[in-house]
PDB file of C-alpha atoms and ligand atoms in Angstrom:
ATOM      1  CA  UNK A  16     208.325  14.295  75.741  1.00 50.00           C
ATOM      2  CA  UNK A  17     205.674  16.023  73.664  1.00 71.00           C
ATOM      3  CA  UNK A  18     203.191  13.596  72.154  1.00 79.00           C
ATOM      4  CA  UNK A  19     201.728  14.511  68.774  1.00 92.00           C
ATOM      5  CA  UNK A  20     198.192  13.730  67.688  1.00 96.00           C
ATOM      6  CA  UNK A  21     197.259  12.931  64.114  1.00 97.00           C
ATOM      7  CA  UNK A  22     194.022  11.924  62.403  1.00 97.00           C
ATOM      8  CA  UNK A  23     193.573  10.299  59.012  1.00 95.00           C
ATOM      9  CA  UNK A  24     189.948  10.944  58.060  1.00 95.00           C
ATOM     10  CA  UNK A  25     188.728   8.878  55.114  1.00 88.00           C
ATOM     11  CA  UNK A  26     185.438   7.844  53.559  1.00 82.00           C
ATOM     12  CA  UNK A  27     185.358   4.546  55.481  1.00 85.00           C
ATOM     13  CA  UNK A  28     187.400   5.147  58.632  1.00 91.00           C
ATOM     14  CA  UNK A  29     188.891   7.671  61.007  1.00 96.00           C
ATOM     15  CA  UNK A  30     192.308   6.534  62.177  1.00 96.00           C
ATOM     16  CA  UNK A  31     193.999   8.438  64.974  1.00 97.00           C
ATOM     17  CA  UNK A  32     197.519   8.081  66.331  1.00 97.00           C
ATOM     18  CA  UNK A  33     199.654   9.509  69.076  1.00 96.00           C
ATOM     19  CA  UNK A  34     203.210   9.807  67.803  1.00 93.00           C
ATOM     20  CA  UNK A  35     206.551  10.845  69.210  1.00 89.00           C
ATOM     21  CA  UNK A  36     208.333  13.766  67.491  1.00 83.00           C
ATOM     22  CA  UNK A  37     210.669  11.139  65.990  1.00 82.00           C
ATOM     23  CA  UNK A  38     207.757   9.475  64.241  1.00 83.00           C
ATOM     24  CA  UNK A  39     207.132   6.461  66.495  1.00 87.00           C
ATOM     25  CA  UNK A  40     203.473   5.458  66.867  1.00 91.00           C
ATOM     26  CA  UNK A  41     202.688   5.347  70.618  1.00 93.00           C
ATOM     27  CA  UNK A  42     198.956   4.620  70.415  1.00 95.00           C
ATOM     28  CA  UNK A  43     196.351   4.281  67.686  1.00 96.00           C
ATOM     29  CA  UNK A  44     192.579   3.983  67.354  1.00 97.00           C
ATOM     30  CA  UNK A  45     190.322   3.306  64.394  1.00 95.00           C
ATOM     31  CA  UNK A  46     186.572   3.951  64.111  1.00 96.00           C
ATOM     32  CA  UNK A  47     184.116   3.873  61.195  1.00 95.00           C
ATOM     33  CA  UNK A  48     183.457   7.244  59.510  1.00 94.00           C
ATOM     34  CA  UNK A  49     179.988   8.727  59.801  1.00 95.00           C
ATOM     35  CA  UNK A  50     178.631  10.994  57.035  1.00 93.00           C
ATOM     36  CA  UNK A  51     178.233  14.767  57.258  1.00 93.00           C
ATOM     37  CA  UNK A  52     180.310  17.617  58.677  1.00 93.00           C
ATOM     38  CA  UNK A  53     179.058  17.670  62.291  1.00 95.00           C
ATOM     39  CA  UNK A  54     178.988  13.852  62.737  1.00 96.00           C
ATOM     40  CA  UNK A  55     182.557  13.570  61.367  1.00 96.00           C
ATOM     41  CA  UNK A  56     183.739  16.295  63.777  1.00 97.00           C
ATOM     42  CA  UNK A  57     181.998  14.533  66.705  1.00 97.00           C
ATOM     43  CA  UNK A  58     183.539  11.156  65.813  1.00 97.00           C
ATOM     44  CA  UNK A  59     186.992  12.721  65.355  1.00 97.00           C
ATOM     45  CA  UNK A  60     186.719  14.513  68.721  1.00 97.00           C
ATOM     46  CA  UNK A  61     185.835  11.199  70.410  1.00 97.00           C
ATOM     47  CA  UNK A  62     188.911   9.538  68.890  1.00 98.00           C
ATOM     48  CA  UNK A  63     191.025  12.422  70.195  1.00 97.00           C
ATOM     49  CA  UNK A  64     189.530  12.130  73.713  1.00 97.00           C
ATOM     50  CA  UNK A  65     190.225   8.368  73.865  1.00 97.00           C
ATOM     51  CA  UNK A  66     193.772   8.738  72.537  1.00 97.00           C
ATOM     52  CA  UNK A  67     194.516  11.504  75.061  1.00 96.00           C
ATOM     53  CA  UNK A  68     193.214   9.265  77.856  1.00 95.00           C
ATOM     54  CA  UNK A  69     195.270   6.288  76.646  1.00 95.00           C
ATOM     55  CA  UNK A  70     198.562   8.197  76.942  1.00 93.00           C
ATOM     56  CA  UNK A  71     197.608  10.323  79.966  1.00 93.00           C
ATOM     57  CA  UNK A  72     197.629  13.578  77.977  1.00 91.00           C
ATOM     58  CA  UNK A  73     195.658  16.663  79.139  1.00 92.00           C
ATOM     59  CA  UNK A  74     192.019  16.763  77.939  1.00 92.00           C
ATOM     60  CA  UNK A  75     192.611  19.961  75.975  1.00 92.00           C
ATOM     61  CA  UNK A  76     195.399  22.014  74.418  1.00 92.00           C
ATOM     62  CA  UNK A  77     198.139  20.974  72.033  1.00 92.00           C
ATOM     63  CA  UNK A  78     197.970  20.577  68.278  1.00 94.00           C
ATOM     64  CA  UNK A  79     196.049  18.063  66.198  1.00 96.00           C
ATOM     65  CA  UNK A  80     197.091  17.386  62.605  1.00 96.00           C
ATOM     66  CA  UNK A  81     194.383  16.150  60.260  1.00 96.00           C
ATOM     67  CA  UNK A  82     194.628  14.589  56.810  1.00 95.00           C
ATOM     68  CA  UNK A  83     191.349  14.646  54.883  1.00 93.00           C
ATOM     69  CA  UNK A  84     190.431  13.962  51.244  1.00 87.00           C
ATOM     70  CA  UNK A  85     189.497  16.875  48.993  1.00 82.00           C
ATOM     71  CA  UNK A  86     190.848  20.332  48.305  1.00 83.00           C
ATOM     72  CA  UNK A  87     191.934  21.779  51.636  1.00 88.00           C
ATOM     73  CA  UNK A  88     192.117  25.477  52.393  1.00 88.00           C
ATOM     74  CA  UNK A  89     194.708  25.392  55.169  1.00 86.00           C
ATOM     75  CA  UNK A  90     194.306  29.053  56.107  1.00 87.00           C
ATOM     76  CA  UNK A  91     190.565  28.721  56.747  1.00 89.00           C
ATOM     77  CA  UNK A  92     190.480  25.068  57.849  1.00 89.00           C
ATOM     78  CA  UNK A  93     187.864  24.227  55.225  1.00 91.00           C
ATOM     79  CA  UNK A  94     187.669  21.502  52.630  1.00 89.00           C
ATOM     80  CA  UNK A  95     185.992  21.295  49.215  1.00 86.00           C
ATOM     81  CA  UNK A  96     185.111  18.189  47.212  1.00 79.00           C
ATOM     82  CA  UNK A  97     185.213  15.884  50.266  1.00 75.00           C
ATOM     83  CA  UNK A  98     182.264  14.218  48.555  1.00 70.00           C
ATOM     84  CA  UNK A  99     182.485  10.725  50.057  1.00 76.00           C
ATOM     85  CA  UNK A 100     182.485  12.121  53.592  1.00 86.00           C
ATOM     86  CA  UNK A 101     179.388  14.226  53.052  1.00 86.00           C
ATOM     87  CA  UNK A 102     181.213  17.303  54.342  1.00 88.00           C
ATOM     88  CA  UNK A 103     179.718  20.354  52.623  1.00 88.00           C
ATOM     89  CA  UNK A 104     182.018  22.729  50.733  1.00 89.00           C
ATOM     90  CA  UNK A 105     183.093  25.527  53.034  1.00 89.00           C
ATOM     91  CA  UNK A 106     182.103  23.684  56.252  1.00 91.00           C
ATOM     92  CA  UNK A 107     184.453  25.128  58.933  1.00 93.00           C
ATOM     93  CA  UNK A 108     185.934  21.738  59.779  1.00 94.00           C
ATOM     94  CA  UNK A 109     189.115  22.988  61.434  1.00 95.00           C
ATOM     95  CA  UNK A 110     187.251  25.536  63.583  1.00 95.00           C
ATOM     96  CA  UNK A 111     184.640  22.993  64.742  1.00 96.00           C
ATOM     97  CA  UNK A 112     187.211  20.348  65.605  1.00 97.00           C
ATOM     98  CA  UNK A 113     189.297  22.934  67.466  1.00 97.00           C
ATOM     99  CA  UNK A 114     186.220  23.932  69.500  1.00 97.00           C
ATOM    100  CA  UNK A 115     185.369  20.288  70.242  1.00 97.00           C
ATOM    101  CA  UNK A 116     188.892  19.354  71.359  1.00 97.00           C
ATOM    102  CA  UNK A 117     190.361  22.569  72.782  1.00 96.00           C
ATOM    103  CA  UNK A 118     193.365  22.120  70.500  1.00 95.00           C
ATOM    104  CA  UNK A 119     194.837  23.988  67.573  1.00 95.00           C
ATOM    105  CA  UNK A 120     193.951  22.081  64.387  1.00 96.00           C
ATOM    106  CA  UNK A 121     196.120  21.861  61.290  1.00 95.00           C
ATOM    107  CA  UNK A 122     194.148  20.550  58.325  1.00 94.00           C
ATOM    108  CA  UNK A 123     195.776  19.224  55.157  1.00 94.00           C
ATOM    109  CA  UNK A 124     195.069  16.955  52.227  1.00 90.00           C
ATOM    110  CA  UNK A 125     195.317  13.216  53.036  1.00 91.00           C
ATOM    111  CA  UNK A 126     197.874  12.545  50.300  1.00 93.00           C
ATOM    112  CA  UNK A 127     200.115  15.304  51.703  1.00 95.00           C
ATOM    113  CA  UNK A 128     199.829  13.737  55.154  1.00 95.00           C
ATOM    114  CA  UNK A 129     200.650  10.291  53.747  1.00 95.00           C
ATOM    115  CA  UNK A 130     203.678  11.683  51.893  1.00 96.00           C
ATOM    116  CA  UNK A 131     205.012  13.297  55.061  1.00 95.00           C
ATOM    117  CA  UNK A 132     204.447  10.110  57.086  1.00 94.00           C
ATOM    118  CA  UNK A 133     206.119   7.980  54.427  1.00 95.00           C
ATOM    119  CA  UNK A 134     209.123  10.319  54.273  1.00 94.00           C
ATOM    120  CA  UNK A 135     209.523   9.954  58.052  1.00 91.00           C
ATOM    121  CA  UNK A 136     209.184   6.163  57.982  1.00 91.00           C
ATOM    122  CA  UNK A 137     211.527   5.665  55.025  1.00 92.00           C
ATOM    123  CA  UNK A 138     213.979   8.189  56.416  1.00 92.00           C
ATOM    124  CA  UNK A 139     214.141  10.214  53.200  1.00 95.00           C
ATOM    125  CA  UNK A 140     213.773  14.000  52.916  1.00 94.00           C
ATOM    126  CA  UNK A 141     212.868  14.023  49.253  1.00 96.00           C
ATOM    127  CA  UNK A 142     210.058  12.017  47.694  1.00 97.00           C
ATOM    128  CA  UNK A 143     207.172  11.967  45.270  1.00 98.00           C
ATOM    129  CA  UNK A 144     204.175  10.056  46.665  1.00 98.00           C
ATOM    130  CA  UNK A 145     201.704   8.712  44.117  1.00 98.00           C
ATOM    131  CA  UNK A 146     198.261   8.250  45.610  1.00 95.00           C
ATOM    132  CA  UNK A 147     196.608   5.578  43.481  1.00 95.00           C
ATOM    133  CA  UNK A 148     193.032   5.495  44.727  1.00 90.00           C
ATOM    134  CA  UNK A 149     189.742   6.354  43.085  1.00 86.00           C
ATOM    135  CA  UNK A 150     191.742   9.038  41.322  1.00 90.00           C
ATOM    136  CA  UNK A 151     195.443   9.788  40.906  1.00 94.00           C
ATOM    137  CA  UNK A 152     197.433  12.539  42.593  1.00 93.00           C
ATOM    138  CA  UNK A 153     201.028  13.061  43.609  1.00 96.00           C
ATOM    139  CA  UNK A 154     202.189  14.653  46.849  1.00 97.00           C
ATOM    140  CA  UNK A 155     205.655  16.135  46.956  1.00 98.00           C
ATOM    141  CA  UNK A 156     208.075  16.370  49.875  1.00 97.00           C
ATOM    142  CA  UNK A 157     211.055  18.308  48.567  1.00 97.00           C
ATOM    143  CA  UNK A 158     214.098  18.817  50.782  1.00 95.00           C
ATOM    144  CA  UNK A 159     211.929  17.899  53.774  1.00 93.00           C
ATOM    145  CA  UNK A 160     209.141  20.371  52.960  1.00 94.00           C
ATOM    146  CA  UNK A 161     205.714  19.706  51.487  1.00 95.00           C
ATOM    147  CA  UNK A 162     205.221  21.509  48.193  1.00 95.00           C
ATOM    148  CA  UNK A 163     201.535  22.489  48.125  1.00 91.00           C
ATOM    149  CA  UNK A 164     201.714  25.089  45.381  1.00 91.00           C
ATOM    150  CA  UNK A 165     200.329  28.608  45.054  1.00 90.00           C
ATOM    151  CA  UNK A 166     196.784  27.239  44.521  1.00 85.00           C
ATOM    152  CA  UNK A 167     197.199  23.983  46.432  1.00 84.00           C
ATOM    153  CA  UNK A 168     197.338  22.183  43.090  1.00 87.00           C
ATOM    154  CA  UNK A 169     200.944  20.945  43.162  1.00 92.00           C
ATOM    155  CA  UNK A 170     201.035  17.279  42.199  1.00 93.00           C
ATOM    156  CA  UNK A 171     197.576  17.151  40.579  1.00 92.00           C
ATOM    157  CA  UNK A 172     199.078  15.112  37.755  1.00 95.00           C
ATOM    158  CA  UNK A 173     195.965  12.933  37.475  1.00 94.00           C
ATOM    159  CA  UNK A 174     194.458  15.797  35.489  1.00 94.00           C
ATOM    160  CA  UNK A 175     197.178  16.136  32.906  1.00 96.00           C
ATOM    161  CA  UNK A 176     195.524  15.131  29.612  1.00 97.00           C
ATOM    162  CA  UNK A 177     197.536  12.441  27.824  1.00 95.00           C
ATOM    163  CA  UNK A 178     195.062  11.119  25.236  1.00 94.00           C
ATOM    164  CA  UNK A 179     192.949  13.462  23.060  1.00 96.00           C
ATOM    165  CA  UNK A 180     190.846  10.420  22.066  1.00 96.00           C
ATOM    166  CA  UNK A 181     190.359   9.305  25.690  1.00 93.00           C
ATOM    167  CA  UNK A 182     187.223   9.498  27.836  1.00 93.00           C
ATOM    168  CA  UNK A 183     185.964  12.716  29.388  1.00 93.00           C
ATOM    169  CA  UNK A 184     187.290  13.148  32.920  1.00 92.00           C
ATOM    170  CA  UNK A 185     185.227  14.287  35.906  1.00 86.00           C
ATOM    171  CA  UNK A 186     187.303  17.478  35.886  1.00 88.00           C
ATOM    172  CA  UNK A 187     185.852  18.410  32.470  1.00 93.00           C
ATOM    173  CA  UNK A 188     188.948  17.748  30.365  1.00 96.00           C
ATOM    174  CA  UNK A 189     189.445  14.815  28.009  1.00 97.00           C
ATOM    175  CA  UNK A 190     191.827  11.857  28.382  1.00 96.00           C
ATOM    176  CA  UNK A 191     193.338  12.755  31.779  1.00 96.00           C
ATOM    177  CA  UNK A 192     196.053  10.483  33.165  1.00 97.00           C
ATOM    178  CA  UNK A 193     193.796   9.338  36.015  1.00 94.00           C
ATOM    179  CA  UNK A 194     191.311   7.872  33.532  1.00 95.00           C
ATOM    180  CA  UNK A 195     193.950   5.194  32.769  1.00 96.00           C
ATOM    181  CA  UNK A 196     196.132   5.146  35.928  1.00 96.00           C
ATOM    182  CA  UNK A 197     193.894   4.845  39.011  1.00 95.00           C
ATOM    183  CA  UNK A 198     191.738   2.380  40.910  1.00 93.00           C
ATOM    184  CA  UNK A 199     188.718   3.560  38.895  1.00 92.00           C
ATOM    185  CA  UNK A 200     190.603   2.874  35.662  1.00 95.00           C
ATOM    186  CA  UNK A 201     191.154  -0.744  36.769  1.00 96.00           C
ATOM    187  CA  UNK A 202     187.539  -1.101  37.929  1.00 95.00           C
ATOM    188  CA  UNK A 203     186.339  -0.009  34.472  1.00 94.00           C
ATOM    189  CA  UNK A 204     188.342  -2.828  32.858  1.00 94.00           C
ATOM    190  CA  UNK A 205     188.250  -5.657  35.378  1.00 95.00           C
ATOM    191  CA  UNK A 206     185.401  -6.864  37.616  1.00 87.00           C
ATOM    192  CA  UNK A 207     186.236  -6.928  41.311  1.00 86.00           C
ATOM    193  CA  UNK A 208     183.738  -9.670  42.257  1.00 84.00           C
ATOM    194  CA  UNK A 209     183.093  -7.875  45.533  1.00 89.00           C
ATOM    195  CA  UNK A 210     186.814  -7.395  46.156  1.00 91.00           C
ATOM    196  CA  UNK A 211     188.827  -4.303  45.208  1.00 92.00           C
ATOM    197  CA  UNK A 212     189.306  -4.488  41.412  1.00 95.00           C
ATOM    198  CA  UNK A 213     193.105  -4.094  41.686  1.00 96.00           C
ATOM    199  CA  UNK A 214     193.298  -7.124  43.992  1.00 96.00           C
ATOM    200  CA  UNK A 215     191.131  -9.209  41.640  1.00 97.00           C
ATOM    201  CA  UNK A 216     193.173  -8.148  38.615  1.00 97.00           C
ATOM    202  CA  UNK A 217     196.598  -8.884  40.126  1.00 97.00           C
ATOM    203  CA  UNK A 218     195.367 -12.234  41.500  1.00 97.00           C
ATOM    204  CA  UNK A 219     193.998 -13.240  38.081  1.00 97.00           C
ATOM    205  CA  UNK A 220     197.243 -12.187  36.395  1.00 97.00           C
ATOM    206  CA  UNK A 221     199.276 -14.187  38.950  1.00 96.00           C
ATOM    207  CA  UNK A 222     197.165 -17.272  38.273  1.00 97.00           C
ATOM    208  CA  UNK A 223     197.993 -17.036  34.573  1.00 96.00           C
ATOM    209  CA  UNK A 224     195.001 -15.325  32.917  1.00 97.00           C
ATOM    210  CA  UNK A 225     196.392 -13.850  29.677  1.00 98.00           C
ATOM    211  CA  UNK A 226     193.619 -11.230  29.623  1.00 97.00           C
ATOM    212  CA  UNK A 227     194.483 -10.152  33.163  1.00 97.00           C
ATOM    213  CA  UNK A 228     198.204  -9.989  32.378  1.00 98.00           C
ATOM    214  CA  UNK A 229     197.459  -7.706  29.406  1.00 98.00           C
ATOM    215  CA  UNK A 230     195.264  -5.349  31.475  1.00 98.00           C
ATOM    216  CA  UNK A 231     197.752  -5.357  34.378  1.00 98.00           C
ATOM    217  CA  UNK A 232     200.716  -4.567  32.134  1.00 98.00           C
ATOM    218  CA  UNK A 233     198.865  -1.761  30.346  1.00 97.00           C
ATOM    219  CA  UNK A 234     197.864  -0.303  33.712  1.00 98.00           C
ATOM    220  CA  UNK A 235     201.431  -0.617  35.050  1.00 98.00           C
ATOM    221  CA  UNK A 236     202.741   1.213  31.972  1.00 98.00           C
ATOM    222  CA  UNK A 237     200.398   4.155  32.620  1.00 97.00           C
ATOM    223  CA  UNK A 238     201.433   4.273  36.298  1.00 98.00           C
ATOM    224  CA  UNK A 239     205.020   4.218  35.032  1.00 98.00           C
ATOM    225  CA  UNK A 240     204.114   7.288  32.937  1.00 98.00           C
ATOM    226  CA  UNK A 241     203.003   9.004  36.157  1.00 98.00           C
ATOM    227  CA  UNK A 242     206.252   8.013  37.902  1.00 98.00           C
ATOM    228  CA  UNK A 243     208.295   9.350  34.977  1.00 98.00           C
ATOM    229  CA  UNK A 244     206.298  12.584  35.002  1.00 97.00           C
ATOM    230  CA  UNK A 245     207.061  13.188  38.688  1.00 98.00           C
ATOM    231  CA  UNK A 246     210.691  12.111  38.317  1.00 97.00           C
ATOM    232  CA  UNK A 247     211.380  14.345  35.335  1.00 97.00           C
ATOM    233  CA  UNK A 248     209.604  17.337  36.885  1.00 97.00           C
ATOM    234  CA  UNK A 249     211.092  17.478  40.378  1.00 97.00           C
ATOM    235  CA  UNK A 250     213.615  14.601  40.370  1.00 97.00           C
ATOM    236  CA  UNK A 251     212.930  13.360  43.934  1.00 97.00           C
ATOM    237  CA  UNK A 252     215.241  10.776  45.510  1.00 97.00           C
ATOM    238  CA  UNK A 253     212.442   8.194  45.543  1.00 98.00           C
ATOM    239  CA  UNK A 254     208.950   7.802  44.111  1.00 98.00           C
ATOM    240  CA  UNK A 255     206.486   5.959  46.363  1.00 98.00           C
ATOM    241  CA  UNK A 256     203.431   4.018  45.242  1.00 98.00           C
ATOM    242  CA  UNK A 257     200.614   4.502  47.774  1.00 96.00           C
ATOM    243  CA  UNK A 258     196.836   4.698  48.037  1.00 92.00           C
ATOM    244  CA  UNK A 259     194.266   1.895  47.861  1.00 90.00           C
ATOM    245  CA  UNK A 260     195.717   0.253  44.732  1.00 95.00           C
ATOM    246  CA  UNK A 261     199.083  -0.154  46.511  1.00 96.00           C
ATOM    247  CA  UNK A 262     197.365  -2.625  48.867  1.00 93.00           C
ATOM    248  CA  UNK A 263     198.173  -5.279  46.251  1.00 95.00           C
ATOM    249  CA  UNK A 264     201.708  -4.865  47.555  1.00 95.00           C
ATOM    250  CA  UNK A 265     205.051  -5.767  46.062  1.00 96.00           C
ATOM    251  CA  UNK A 266     203.388  -7.110  42.892  1.00 97.00           C
ATOM    252  CA  UNK A 267     202.436  -3.547  41.949  1.00 98.00           C
ATOM    253  CA  UNK A 268     205.962  -2.225  42.491  1.00 98.00           C
ATOM    254  CA  UNK A 269     207.430  -5.058  40.414  1.00 98.00           C
ATOM    255  CA  UNK A 270     204.969  -4.499  37.522  1.00 98.00           C
ATOM    256  CA  UNK A 271     205.611  -0.729  37.465  1.00 98.00           C
ATOM    257  CA  UNK A 272     209.396  -1.167  37.798  1.00 98.00           C
ATOM    258  CA  UNK A 273     209.273  -3.571  34.854  1.00 98.00           C
ATOM    259  CA  UNK A 274     207.317  -1.036  32.778  1.00 98.00           C
ATOM    260  CA  UNK A 275     209.828   1.696  33.688  1.00 98.00           C
ATOM    261  CA  UNK A 276     212.708  -0.515  32.571  1.00 98.00           C
ATOM    262  CA  UNK A 277     210.934  -1.210  29.283  1.00 98.00           C
ATOM    263  CA  UNK A 278     210.352   2.506  28.678  1.00 97.00           C
ATOM    264  CA  UNK A 279     214.046   3.155  29.295  1.00 97.00           C
ATOM    265  CA  UNK A 280     215.245   0.353  27.016  1.00 97.00           C
ATOM    266  CA  UNK A 281     215.725   2.658  24.019  1.00 96.00           C
ATOM    267  CA  UNK A 282     216.836   5.706  26.025  1.00 97.00           C
ATOM    268  CA  UNK A 283     220.289   5.970  27.562  1.00 98.00           C
ATOM    269  CA  UNK A 284     219.045   9.232  29.135  1.00 98.00           C
ATOM    270  CA  UNK A 285     216.164   7.534  30.990  1.00 97.00           C
ATOM    271  CA  UNK A 286     218.335   4.547  31.891  1.00 97.00           C
ATOM    272  CA  UNK A 287     220.870   6.855  33.524  1.00 98.00           C
ATOM    273  CA  UNK A 288     218.142   8.066  35.909  1.00 98.00           C
ATOM    274  CA  UNK A 289     217.488   4.535  37.277  1.00 98.00           C
ATOM    275  CA  UNK A 290     213.753   5.071  37.867  1.00 98.00           C
ATOM    276  CA  UNK A 291     213.037   1.369  38.631  1.00 98.00           C
ATOM    277  CA  UNK A 292     215.682   1.482  41.364  1.00 98.00           C
ATOM    278  CA  UNK A 293     214.103   4.581  42.936  1.00 98.00           C
ATOM    279  CA  UNK A 294     210.603   3.122  43.137  1.00 98.00           C
ATOM    280  CA  UNK A 295     209.230   2.232  46.612  1.00 97.00           C
ATOM    281  CA  UNK A 296     205.999   0.879  48.037  1.00 96.00           C
ATOM    282  CA  UNK A 297     204.309   2.842  50.848  1.00 95.00           C
ATOM    283  CA  UNK A 298     204.636   0.959  54.163  1.00 90.00           C
ATOM    284  CA  UNK A 299     201.330  -0.917  54.479  1.00 85.00           C
ATOM    285  CA  UNK A 300     201.724  -2.136  58.065  1.00 84.00           C
ATOM    286  CA  UNK A 301     201.847   1.383  59.534  1.00 86.00           C
ATOM    287  CA  UNK A 302     199.281   4.223  59.503  1.00 90.00           C
ATOM    288  CA  UNK A 303     201.359   6.561  57.313  1.00 93.00           C
ATOM    289  CA  UNK A 304     198.679   9.216  56.743  1.00 94.00           C
ATOM    290  CA  UNK A 305     197.760   9.515  60.440  1.00 96.00           C
ATOM    291  CA  UNK A 306     201.443   9.610  61.377  1.00 95.00           C
ATOM    292  CA  UNK A 307     202.092  12.249  58.718  1.00 95.00           C
ATOM    293  CA  UNK A 308     199.137  14.264  60.046  1.00 96.00           C
ATOM    294  CA  UNK A 309     200.663  14.128  63.538  1.00 96.00           C
ATOM    295  CA  UNK A 310     203.984  15.387  62.169  1.00 93.00           C
ATOM    296  CA  UNK A 311     202.112  18.103  60.244  1.00 90.00           C
ATOM    297  CA  UNK A 312     200.861  19.464  63.556  1.00 81.00           C
ATOM    298  CA  UNK A 313     204.425  19.603  64.863  1.00 81.00           C
ATOM    299  CA  UNK A 314     205.533  22.043  62.164  1.00 71.00           C
TER     300      UNK A 314
HETATM  301 ZN1  LIG B  23     190.809  15.311  34.766  1.00 57.47          ZN
END
């Protein structure tokens, strides 16, 4: 059996898995992320070496799939805007990792990898994956295939302006969806007290704080807007809530499903689409992005 190797490279950790072609995780390893292009490559190569040893795989050859934050140029194996990792724009990440591991490297955006991994785990060929992290982006698996777009911008719905009176977004536009539907949007409205702001907010709402309930429900309504946007654009079988904010778990899905039902109350058209019933939470107990990266390498 061919074992597949996948790496999920994030600002805080590098998570590597060995997976079977059917999507079972055979081995996994997690290390802290260093900063800078060369150190990240070195740390990733070490994870690969240890994973190969753990499953008795050859010390070179094969394919390694990598999910990484930022705008990925798949053809050149480079990434831009991977700011939190300290990887410079244009750094030949794919080429360096290939040289360090003796493998072919397939580099893609981390949300795309997570979408592919989630599709495999949920057993669906058609999904919209909402990555609710610092920002907001959607990744699209349509009929089993990732839709990246002609400029790799498919699913960048976080930068659709929805409020002309809203704040200026980092992208330069005004009132983008991610300014009200992302982890940063919550952090601007609710103190995290050292914990992730989403966790603090949902805990406070659960313990009965009226202020927290109001902020949570407003946030859930804006995430529901994002779900509706994806659903009405490409009509996937399911829409998945993922990313750091989804760590609050089922409570997030319930709040967003409730908001979707409210939005559909006056619209027989929306009701007929059953968006609350098509909403899922990304599996939190499994490394979906690393698994998706492994599957990416298999294609
Ligand atoms: Zn924007």
